[in-house]
Every structure is written in C-alpha cells, then in structure tokens.
C-alpha cells in the first residue's frame, strides 16, 4: 500500500494542478463582480467600472443613512421580510409536523402538489394576484373608511393588500411555504416520536405537546426553513415592484433599482454602498444556510 | 371501533393544523393560477374601456398569440436562455467545480465559498454588478480585462445581449449545480473507481464509463430543477436589459410583464402566462415523476 510508483505521484500532482487551475479560474469569474460593489462603495470618486480607489472613505455609507432614503428602505425591507419569514416558520412548523405524523390519504398528493406549486413561475401569477389583491384591498377600504375616516390611509399602509404591507407579506410567505413545508416535514420525519408519546402518556394536550416538547426539538429545522425563506424573500424584486407604488413604502431592491434609473446623475458611491448593505444580510444568511443547503439538495437527490 | 373513531379525530386534527398553509396556498397560488386561465379568455385591460367592462373573447387571445412574432421570439429567447445558462453553462462549470473539489487539495472551503457567493447576491444587485462589468464600451470592466489580452473591447450588452444574460445567469447558478452534483457524486461508491483503476482505466475513461452513467438520475433531476428555475428568472434580466435591445433578451417572464404592465393588456398577458404555466407544469410533473422513481 505504501508503495506508490513515480508515474502515479506525477499523475496525481498533475491532476491536482489542473484542479487548482480550474477552481481558481471559476472563482475569479465568481468573485470579480463583487469587487466593484465593495471598492466603489469605499471610493470617494466611484465609477461604473472597476478601479482601485484613490481616496478611501466611508462617506458613501454615512450618506446612505443620513441624506438618502437608505435607512427607510432598509427598515421597510427588514420589516416585510422578517414578518414573512416569521409567518413561514410558524406555518411550516405546524404544517410540516402534521405532514410528518399524519397517515391520511391526502398526505402524498399534497406533498407532490406543493412540489408542483413551487415550479410555477411567479411572473405568470402576478397579474391575477394583482387583480385579486386589488379586490381584497378595495373591500378592506370600504369596511375601514366608515369607521376610521381619514385615518384609513395610515391603517392601510400596514394592512393594505395593494400598496400596503400585509398583501406583500402574505404573498411573499406563500411563495416560500412549499419548500419550508418540505424541509419541516423531512425534519420531523427524522425526530423520534418517543418524546411526544411520553408527553401523550402524561396526558398532555396537542397544544401542550407542541409548545413544551416539539418547538424546542424543532428549532434547528425551523432555523433552516426560516433561513431559506429569508434569503428568497430578501432577494425578491418582482413582488414589491408590482404591489408597492408609494415612495414611502419602497423596499431596498426597489429603492436601489429606482436610484439606478436616474440615468445622468447616478451616484455610484451611494448606489454601491446601498447595494453592499442589501447584499450583506443575504450573504450572512447564505453562510449559515450552507450546511442545510447541502443536506436539502442531497435529500432532494435521494428523494 | 372506539380506537378507529379516535384515530379519525386525530387525522382531522392534522388537517386542521395544516389548514392555514392550505388556505394561503389556495388563495395566493392556486386561485391566481386558475384566474389567469379565466383572464386569458377575456379582453381585460389595466386602463381604458376594457378595464371597466371586460368581455369574454373566447380563443381570440390565443389565436393572436399564435400569429404574434414577439411571442414566438420570447419563447425562442427563453429556450436559448435555458439551454445556454442552465443546461450548458451552470451544468458544465458546476460539474467541473464538483469534480475538482473532490480532490483532497488545499483551500477547498475557500474555493467553494467563493463559488457559492453569486447565488447569495439578490437579483437586482447581481444585475448592477454585471452592468458594471459589461456596460460603458471601452471603459467597461470586461473591456479593460480582455483588451489586456489583445481582444477588441465592445459594448457587450448591446452587441451580445442574449449571450451576456446567459453568462450572468450561469454565474449565478454554478453553486446550485455544484451542490447538487457534489451530492450525486458522493453516492457513487469509491470501490468502483478502485476496481477500474486496477484494470488500468484512465481518468477520462472512468469519467465516461462510471461517473456519467451513475450520475444520470442526478443530472436529469438537476436539468429539470434548473430549467424550471431559469424560466422563472425575471429580476436579473429586467435589471440588466429589460428585454432589450429590440426584444433580443425578452424572455417569456419579461414579455408577460411588458404585455400586462407596460401595454396594460392583462387578458393577453394572461394568455402568455398560461403558456408559461403549462410549460413549467410539464417540466414540474417530469421532475415529480423523477423524484418518485428515486423514493
């Protein structure tokens, strides 16, 4: 075993070299576009093309939060995406548990149906969604207006379906539900039933069993489902583009996009600082999700 | 008998717990999907007379679709986009990365982290990053890089629009391909390679005779997943080219958006959406069937 022929070591060394070379090339391809965002955001004289800053500065970041609407956009995005994520975690936690434990006939059809739902392109759904949300919105306004009068607008900002956060939160959450339900179902499948059965013996009700036994056990799964929901919802551009129009409701991707449209007066320093702030939570979440990502995909491969 | 009714009650309880998710999915996915089928048979519009009083127009939207060169163009562009970026670009680079990362070389974690990075970039940021790489003619980052190697710089997004969105989408999806294919590779037992090496097989022979055939189910699954997710891409293309120049990058999702929210033709846009839904659903059913075989 210890005997390795010279030609074999040479061969091994050469394939390692090929591996290093190809991985380096692919990594450069992957990394270079990020340098622009990072360098330009720290550059006093940022340009559209990548160049080494002559004067390093944090002024762009300061301006995002003081002179521009950056803080507002960031808050709006965090509020909407965090709400949607929380909703996904609660619903997929409950639903995934039910899907794991039930033996009803609807279990398999439901699981395959939500896989198919995940396949539908959101662009093909937004027009009817827009019409549907508009109907809900008008109905809500008709109910609220006689009661709250001129305050209706302020209330609708949070509870409205179009140009209000509730609609966006519900739709964002729904789009993330199928994957989250699958993750939680698979997760609960891997949890032994002993704990629940012991709690059942003690006469605990379903709610008690869920609160005292299952939620603590389910936290890693919920974290995974939450991370995936957060990442997708955070990156989503289409839904806020169509459902939000008021400037004060804009989320980060929209603010960023509109800032980029001001053709002759694009402030690249400001824009890239904003982009970097938008990028950061996604990259951090991705870093955490990495482990789950591999598991989920390999789980997908094995079925 | 008593046990049976107890079980029935327990089963109803499970359905009750699942109910909130079910309601959301029915309201915001199933209903809109069915509603878009209905819309596609009307002349519904966002503004104008049809917005107030939409009429049922039968198959008119579909016959119009059939004769609409821009619709066929969008299908063709989508097809090239999916084949170029998902079936070829992401797959080839993802497979190379997956195979290379199986070697016990140093910095594996660093390499894989960098390759995963583009997948974390939100669509809009990814779009801007690549505008910086491609736009600006001689000044563009890419122009500066390639002119170093003696290649004539160009206004990349204007001259090669479709190729460029393929490159960008490839960039964004290498990670998914790499992860899936790594998972697939890890299921191939090492003994097979050992035995082949004993028989004097070369690395390329082992790749063609062992790796590829055993990876076929994974590859098929990957192709379906990536095709479906590439058909759904909107923000990336919208941020980069918004379908232009002259429809060269007008993928189906952009065409639906333009028909519905730029031309305000909701009924016609819905007809295009139904075509996209049907194509995705066919691929999706194939995907579910492939999964079922594996279960």
Short mmCIF file of C-alpha atoms in Angstrom, two decimals, chain B:
data_model
loop_
_atom_site.label_atom_id
_atom_site.label_comp_id
_atom_site.label_asym_id
_atom_site.label_seq_id
_atom_site.Cartn_x
_atom_site.Cartn_y
_atom_site.Cartn_z
CA UNK B 1 -64.28 0.65 16.93
CA UNK B 2 -63.50 3.22 19.61
CA UNK B 3 -59.90 3.24 18.52
CA UNK B 4 -60.96 3.83 14.95
CA UNK B 5 -63.02 6.91 15.77
CA UNK B 6 -60.19 8.18 17.94
CA UNK B 7 -57.83 7.84 15.01
CA UNK B 8 -60.27 9.59 12.72
CA UNK B 9 -60.41 12.50 15.14
CA UNK B 10 -56.63 12.61 15.30
CA UNK B 11 -56.43 12.69 11.50
CA UNK B 12 -58.89 15.58 11.39
CA UNK B 13 -56.65 17.37 13.88
CA UNK B 14 -53.70 17.09 11.49
CA UNK B 15 -55.73 18.59 8.66
CA UNK B 16 -56.73 21.44 10.99
CA UNK B 17 -53.08 22.19 11.75
CA UNK B 18 -52.24 22.21 8.07
CA UNK B 19 -55.23 24.39 7.25
CA UNK B 20 -53.59 27.87 7.50
CA UNK B 21 -50.89 26.85 5.00
CA UNK B 22 -53.52 25.29 2.76
CA UNK B 23 -55.62 28.47 2.80
CA UNK B 24 -52.66 30.67 1.84
CA UNK B 25 -51.60 28.33 -0.98
CA UNK B 26 -55.15 28.14 -2.32
CA UNK B 27 -55.66 31.91 -2.12
CA UNK B 28 -52.33 33.14 -3.46
CA UNK B 29 -51.17 30.37 -5.80
CA UNK B 30 -53.96 28.05 -6.91
CA UNK B 31 -56.65 30.70 -7.28
CA UNK B 32 -54.38 33.10 -9.25
CA UNK B 33 -53.29 30.23 -11.50
CA UNK B 34 -56.92 29.37 -12.29
CA UNK B 35 -57.84 33.05 -12.52
CA UNK B 36 -55.14 33.60 -15.11
CA UNK B 37 -56.73 30.88 -17.25
CA UNK B 38 -60.03 32.75 -16.99
CA UNK B 39 -58.36 36.10 -17.73
CA UNK B 40 -56.75 34.66 -20.83
CA UNK B 41 -60.25 34.27 -22.35
CA UNK B 42 -61.17 37.93 -21.76
CA UNK B 43 -60.04 41.29 -23.13
CA UNK B 44 -59.27 42.54 -19.61
CA UNK B 45 -57.03 45.61 -19.52
CA UNK B 46 -55.45 47.74 -16.82
CA UNK B 47 -56.78 51.01 -18.22
CA UNK B 48 -59.35 52.12 -20.81
CA UNK B 49 -62.80 50.82 -21.69
CA UNK B 50 -61.92 47.13 -21.31
CA UNK B 51 -60.78 47.78 -17.72
CA UNK B 52 -64.29 48.89 -16.79
CA UNK B 53 -66.19 46.31 -18.77
CA UNK B 54 -64.06 43.29 -19.66
CA UNK B 55 -65.64 40.95 -22.21
CA UNK B 56 -65.30 37.25 -22.83
CA UNK B 57 -63.47 36.92 -26.12
CA UNK B 58 -63.12 33.15 -26.44
CA UNK B 59 -59.92 31.99 -28.03
CA UNK B 60 -59.07 35.38 -29.54
CA UNK B 61 -56.03 35.92 -27.30
CA UNK B 62 -54.71 32.51 -28.23
CA UNK B 63 -55.18 32.96 -31.97
CA UNK B 64 -53.45 36.33 -31.64
CA UNK B 65 -50.67 34.60 -29.69
CA UNK B 66 -50.21 32.14 -32.49
CA UNK B 67 -49.58 34.93 -35.00
CA UNK B 68 -47.56 37.13 -32.67
CA UNK B 69 -43.92 37.19 -33.77
CA UNK B 70 -42.90 38.78 -30.47
CA UNK B 71 -44.44 35.89 -28.54
CA UNK B 72 -42.56 33.30 -30.60
CA UNK B 73 -39.45 35.38 -30.19
CA UNK B 74 -39.88 35.33 -26.40
CA UNK B 75 -40.32 31.54 -26.41
CA UNK B 76 -37.21 31.18 -28.56
CA UNK B 77 -35.19 33.56 -26.38
CA UNK B 78 -36.31 31.67 -23.26
CA UNK B 79 -35.34 28.38 -24.87
CA UNK B 80 -31.85 29.64 -25.76
CA UNK B 81 -31.54 31.22 -22.30
CA UNK B 82 -32.44 27.96 -20.53
CA UNK B 83 -30.25 25.78 -22.74
CA UNK B 84 -27.32 28.20 -22.65
CA UNK B 85 -27.27 29.05 -18.97
CA UNK B 86 -28.90 26.15 -17.13
CA UNK B 87 -28.36 23.09 -19.32
CA UNK B 88 -24.86 24.01 -20.54
CA UNK B 89 -23.24 26.88 -18.59
CA UNK B 90 -24.19 26.14 -14.98
CA UNK B 91 -24.00 22.40 -15.54
CA UNK B 92 -20.52 22.35 -17.08
CA UNK B 93 -18.96 24.79 -14.60
CA UNK B 94 -20.84 23.18 -11.69
CA UNK B 95 -19.67 19.71 -12.67
CA UNK B 96 -16.07 20.84 -13.12
CA UNK B 97 -16.18 22.51 -9.69
CA UNK B 98 -17.79 19.47 -8.07
CA UNK B 99 -15.24 17.06 -9.56
CA UNK B 100 -12.27 19.32 -8.76
CA UNK B 101 -13.45 19.86 -5.18
CA UNK B 102 -13.49 16.10 -4.61
CA UNK B 103 -9.72 16.04 -4.78
CA UNK B 104 -8.05 16.43 -1.38
CA UNK B 105 -6.46 19.75 -2.32
CA UNK B 106 -5.92 22.74 -0.05
CA UNK B 107 -8.26 25.77 0.17
CA UNK B 108 -11.28 23.65 -0.75
CA UNK B 109 -13.50 25.60 1.63
CA UNK B 110 -12.25 28.91 0.28
CA UNK B 111 -12.92 27.88 -3.32
CA UNK B 112 -16.38 26.52 -2.60
CA UNK B 113 -17.31 29.62 -0.57
CA UNK B 114 -16.34 31.90 -3.45
CA UNK B 115 -18.27 29.77 -5.95
CA UNK B 116 -21.35 29.89 -3.67
CA UNK B 117 -21.17 33.69 -3.39
CA UNK B 118 -23.01 34.67 -6.62
CA UNK B 119 -26.00 32.58 -5.55
CA UNK B 120 -26.39 34.79 -2.48
CA UNK B 121 -26.47 38.05 -4.46
CA UNK B 122 -30.01 39.44 -4.76
CA UNK B 123 -31.17 39.65 -8.39
CA UNK B 124 -31.00 43.43 -8.57
CA UNK B 125 -27.51 43.63 -7.10
CA UNK B 126 -26.36 40.87 -9.44
CA UNK B 127 -27.78 42.92 -12.31
CA UNK B 128 -25.90 46.07 -11.28
CA UNK B 129 -22.65 44.22 -10.71
CA UNK B 130 -22.78 42.93 -14.25
CA UNK B 131 -23.80 46.26 -15.71
CA UNK B 132 -20.56 47.49 -14.20
CA UNK B 133 -18.71 44.58 -15.79
CA UNK B 134 -20.29 44.97 -19.23
CA UNK B 135 -21.63 48.48 -19.87
CA UNK B 136 -19.63 51.51 -20.91
CA UNK B 137 -17.93 50.31 -24.09
CA UNK B 138 -14.16 50.71 -23.89
CA UNK B 139 -14.41 51.71 -20.25
CA UNK B 140 -16.34 48.61 -19.14
CA UNK B 141 -14.50 46.37 -16.68
CA UNK B 142 -14.67 43.42 -19.04
CA UNK B 143 -13.38 45.52 -21.96
CA UNK B 144 -10.39 46.55 -19.87
CA UNK B 145 -9.70 42.94 -18.93
CA UNK B 146 -9.96 41.49 -22.43
CA UNK B 147 -8.05 44.33 -24.12
CA UNK B 148 -5.16 43.28 -21.89
CA UNK B 149 -5.22 40.01 -23.85
CA UNK B 150 -5.49 41.80 -27.17
CA UNK B 151 -9.24 41.29 -27.70
CA UNK B 152 -11.20 44.24 -29.12
CA UNK B 153 -13.47 45.76 -26.46
CA UNK B 154 -17.18 46.10 -27.18
CA UNK B 155 -20.44 47.40 -25.80
CA UNK B 156 -21.18 43.91 -24.57
CA UNK B 157 -24.85 44.27 -23.63
CA UNK B 158 -25.59 45.92 -26.97
CA UNK B 159 -23.61 43.61 -29.22
CA UNK B 160 -24.11 40.24 -27.46
CA UNK B 161 -27.22 40.81 -25.31
CA UNK B 162 -28.50 37.23 -25.15
CA UNK B 163 -25.04 35.74 -24.65
CA UNK B 164 -24.42 38.18 -21.83
CA UNK B 165 -27.58 37.35 -19.86
CA UNK B 166 -26.64 33.70 -20.35
CA UNK B 167 -23.22 34.41 -18.86
CA UNK B 168 -24.73 36.27 -15.91
CA UNK B 169 -27.31 33.59 -15.19
CA UNK B 170 -24.60 30.95 -15.49
CA UNK B 171 -22.54 32.91 -12.97
CA UNK B 172 -25.47 32.99 -10.58
CA UNK B 173 -26.32 29.28 -10.79
CA UNK B 174 -22.94 27.48 -10.68
CA UNK B 175 -23.43 26.99 -6.93
CA UNK B 176 -26.73 25.13 -7.25
CA UNK B 177 -25.31 22.82 -9.90
CA UNK B 178 -22.15 22.28 -7.86
CA UNK B 179 -24.05 21.38 -4.68
CA UNK B 180 -26.46 19.02 -6.43
CA UNK B 181 -23.77 17.31 -8.46
CA UNK B 182 -21.49 17.01 -5.40
CA UNK B 183 -24.34 15.28 -3.60
CA UNK B 184 -24.81 12.98 -6.59
CA UNK B 185 -21.09 12.21 -6.87
CA UNK B 186 -20.89 11.29 -3.20
CA UNK B 187 -23.40 8.47 -3.73
CA UNK B 188 -21.05 6.65 -6.15
CA UNK B 189 -19.12 4.02 -4.17
CA UNK B 190 -15.34 4.51 -4.22
CA UNK B 191 -14.77 0.77 -4.76
CA UNK B 192 -15.95 1.02 -8.34
CA UNK B 193 -13.18 3.53 -9.10
CA UNK B 194 -10.67 1.34 -7.27
CA UNK B 195 -11.63 -1.66 -9.37
CA UNK B 196 -11.48 0.35 -12.59
CA UNK B 197 -8.05 1.71 -11.65
CA UNK B 198 -6.86 -1.86 -11.08
CA UNK B 199 -7.99 -2.67 -14.60
CA UNK B 200 -5.91 0.24 -15.85
CA UNK B 201 -8.68 2.65 -16.74
CA UNK B 202 -7.67 6.26 -17.45
CA UNK B 203 -9.38 9.14 -15.61
CA UNK B 204 -11.31 10.15 -18.72
CA UNK B 205 -12.45 6.55 -19.28
CA UNK B 206 -13.60 6.36 -15.65
CA UNK B 207 -15.48 9.62 -16.08
CA UNK B 208 -17.27 8.43 -19.21
CA UNK B 209 -17.88 4.82 -18.15
CA UNK B 210 -18.59 5.22 -14.42
CA UNK B 211 -19.24 8.78 -13.32
CA UNK B 212 -21.54 9.90 -16.11
CA UNK B 213 -23.81 6.80 -16.29
CA UNK B 214 -24.17 6.58 -12.49
CA UNK B 215 -24.82 10.31 -12.30
CA UNK B 216 -27.59 10.21 -14.92
CA UNK B 217 -30.52 10.34 -12.43
CA UNK B 218 -28.93 13.29 -10.61
CA UNK B 219 -28.17 15.04 -13.89
CA UNK B 220 -31.75 14.58 -15.08
CA UNK B 221 -33.11 15.94 -11.81
CA UNK B 222 -30.70 18.87 -11.97
CA UNK B 223 -31.70 19.68 -15.56
CA UNK B 224 -35.37 19.80 -14.60
CA UNK B 225 -34.82 21.91 -11.48
CA UNK B 226 -32.55 24.38 -13.25
CA UNK B 227 -34.76 24.65 -16.34
CA UNK B 228 -37.79 25.40 -14.18
CA UNK B 229 -35.95 28.00 -12.09
CA UNK B 230 -34.44 29.63 -15.19
CA UNK B 231 -37.86 30.01 -16.82
CA UNK B 232 -38.90 31.92 -13.67
CA UNK B 233 -35.95 34.36 -13.80
CA UNK B 234 -37.24 37.94 -14.02
CA UNK B 235 -35.36 40.46 -11.87
CA UNK B 236 -31.94 39.60 -13.25
CA UNK B 237 -32.90 40.16 -16.89
CA UNK B 238 -35.08 43.15 -16.01
CA UNK B 239 -32.23 44.87 -14.18
CA UNK B 240 -29.73 44.09 -16.95
CA UNK B 241 -31.58 44.77 -20.21
CA UNK B 242 -35.34 44.92 -19.53
CA UNK B 243 -35.77 42.68 -22.55
CA UNK B 244 -33.86 44.86 -24.98
CA UNK B 245 -32.28 45.78 -27.21
CA UNK B 246 -35.16 45.21 -29.62
CA UNK B 247 -36.51 42.14 -27.84
CA UNK B 248 -33.18 40.30 -28.02
CA UNK B 249 -33.41 39.33 -24.35
CA UNK B 250 -37.20 39.39 -23.99
CA UNK B 251 -37.68 36.08 -22.15
CA UNK B 252 -41.25 34.93 -21.52
CA UNK B 253 -41.38 36.36 -17.98
CA UNK B 254 -40.34 39.79 -19.31
CA UNK B 255 -42.86 39.52 -22.14
CA UNK B 256 -45.66 38.74 -19.68
CA UNK B 257 -44.65 41.74 -17.58
CA UNK B 258 -44.44 44.05 -20.59
CA UNK B 259 -47.80 42.96 -22.02
CA UNK B 260 -49.52 43.29 -18.64
CA UNK B 261 -47.92 46.31 -17.01
CA UNK B 262 -46.45 48.31 -19.90
CA UNK B 263 -49.06 47.65 -22.62
CA UNK B 264 -51.77 47.09 -19.95
CA UNK B 265 -53.18 44.10 -21.87
CA UNK B 266 -53.99 41.88 -18.88
CA UNK B 267 -56.05 39.38 -20.87
CA UNK B 268 -53.38 38.92 -23.49
CA UNK B 269 -50.63 38.86 -20.87
CA UNK B 270 -52.59 36.13 -19.08
CA UNK B 271 -52.67 34.04 -22.26
CA UNK B 272 -48.85 34.22 -22.40
CA UNK B 273 -48.77 33.41 -18.68
CA UNK B 274 -50.91 30.31 -19.26
CA UNK B 275 -48.40 29.09 -21.85
CA UNK B 276 -45.57 29.65 -19.34
CA UNK B 277 -47.57 27.87 -16.62
CA UNK B 278 -48.23 24.86 -18.86
CA UNK B 279 -44.56 24.56 -19.90
CA UNK B 280 -43.40 24.81 -16.28
CA UNK B 281 -46.03 22.35 -15.14
CA UNK B 282 -44.96 19.78 -17.74
CA UNK B 283 -41.34 20.10 -16.59
CA UNK B 284 -42.56 20.00 -12.98
CA UNK B 285 -44.52 16.79 -13.49
CA UNK B 286 -41.45 15.23 -15.08
CA UNK B 287 -39.49 16.36 -12.02
CA UNK B 288 -42.01 14.88 -9.57
CA UNK B 289 -42.02 11.62 -11.53
CA UNK B 290 -38.23 11.52 -11.46
CA UNK B 291 -38.36 12.05 -7.70
CA UNK B 292 -40.94 9.30 -7.30
CA UNK B 293 -38.68 6.81 -9.04
CA UNK B 294 -35.99 7.68 -6.50
CA UNK B 295 -38.21 7.46 -3.40
#
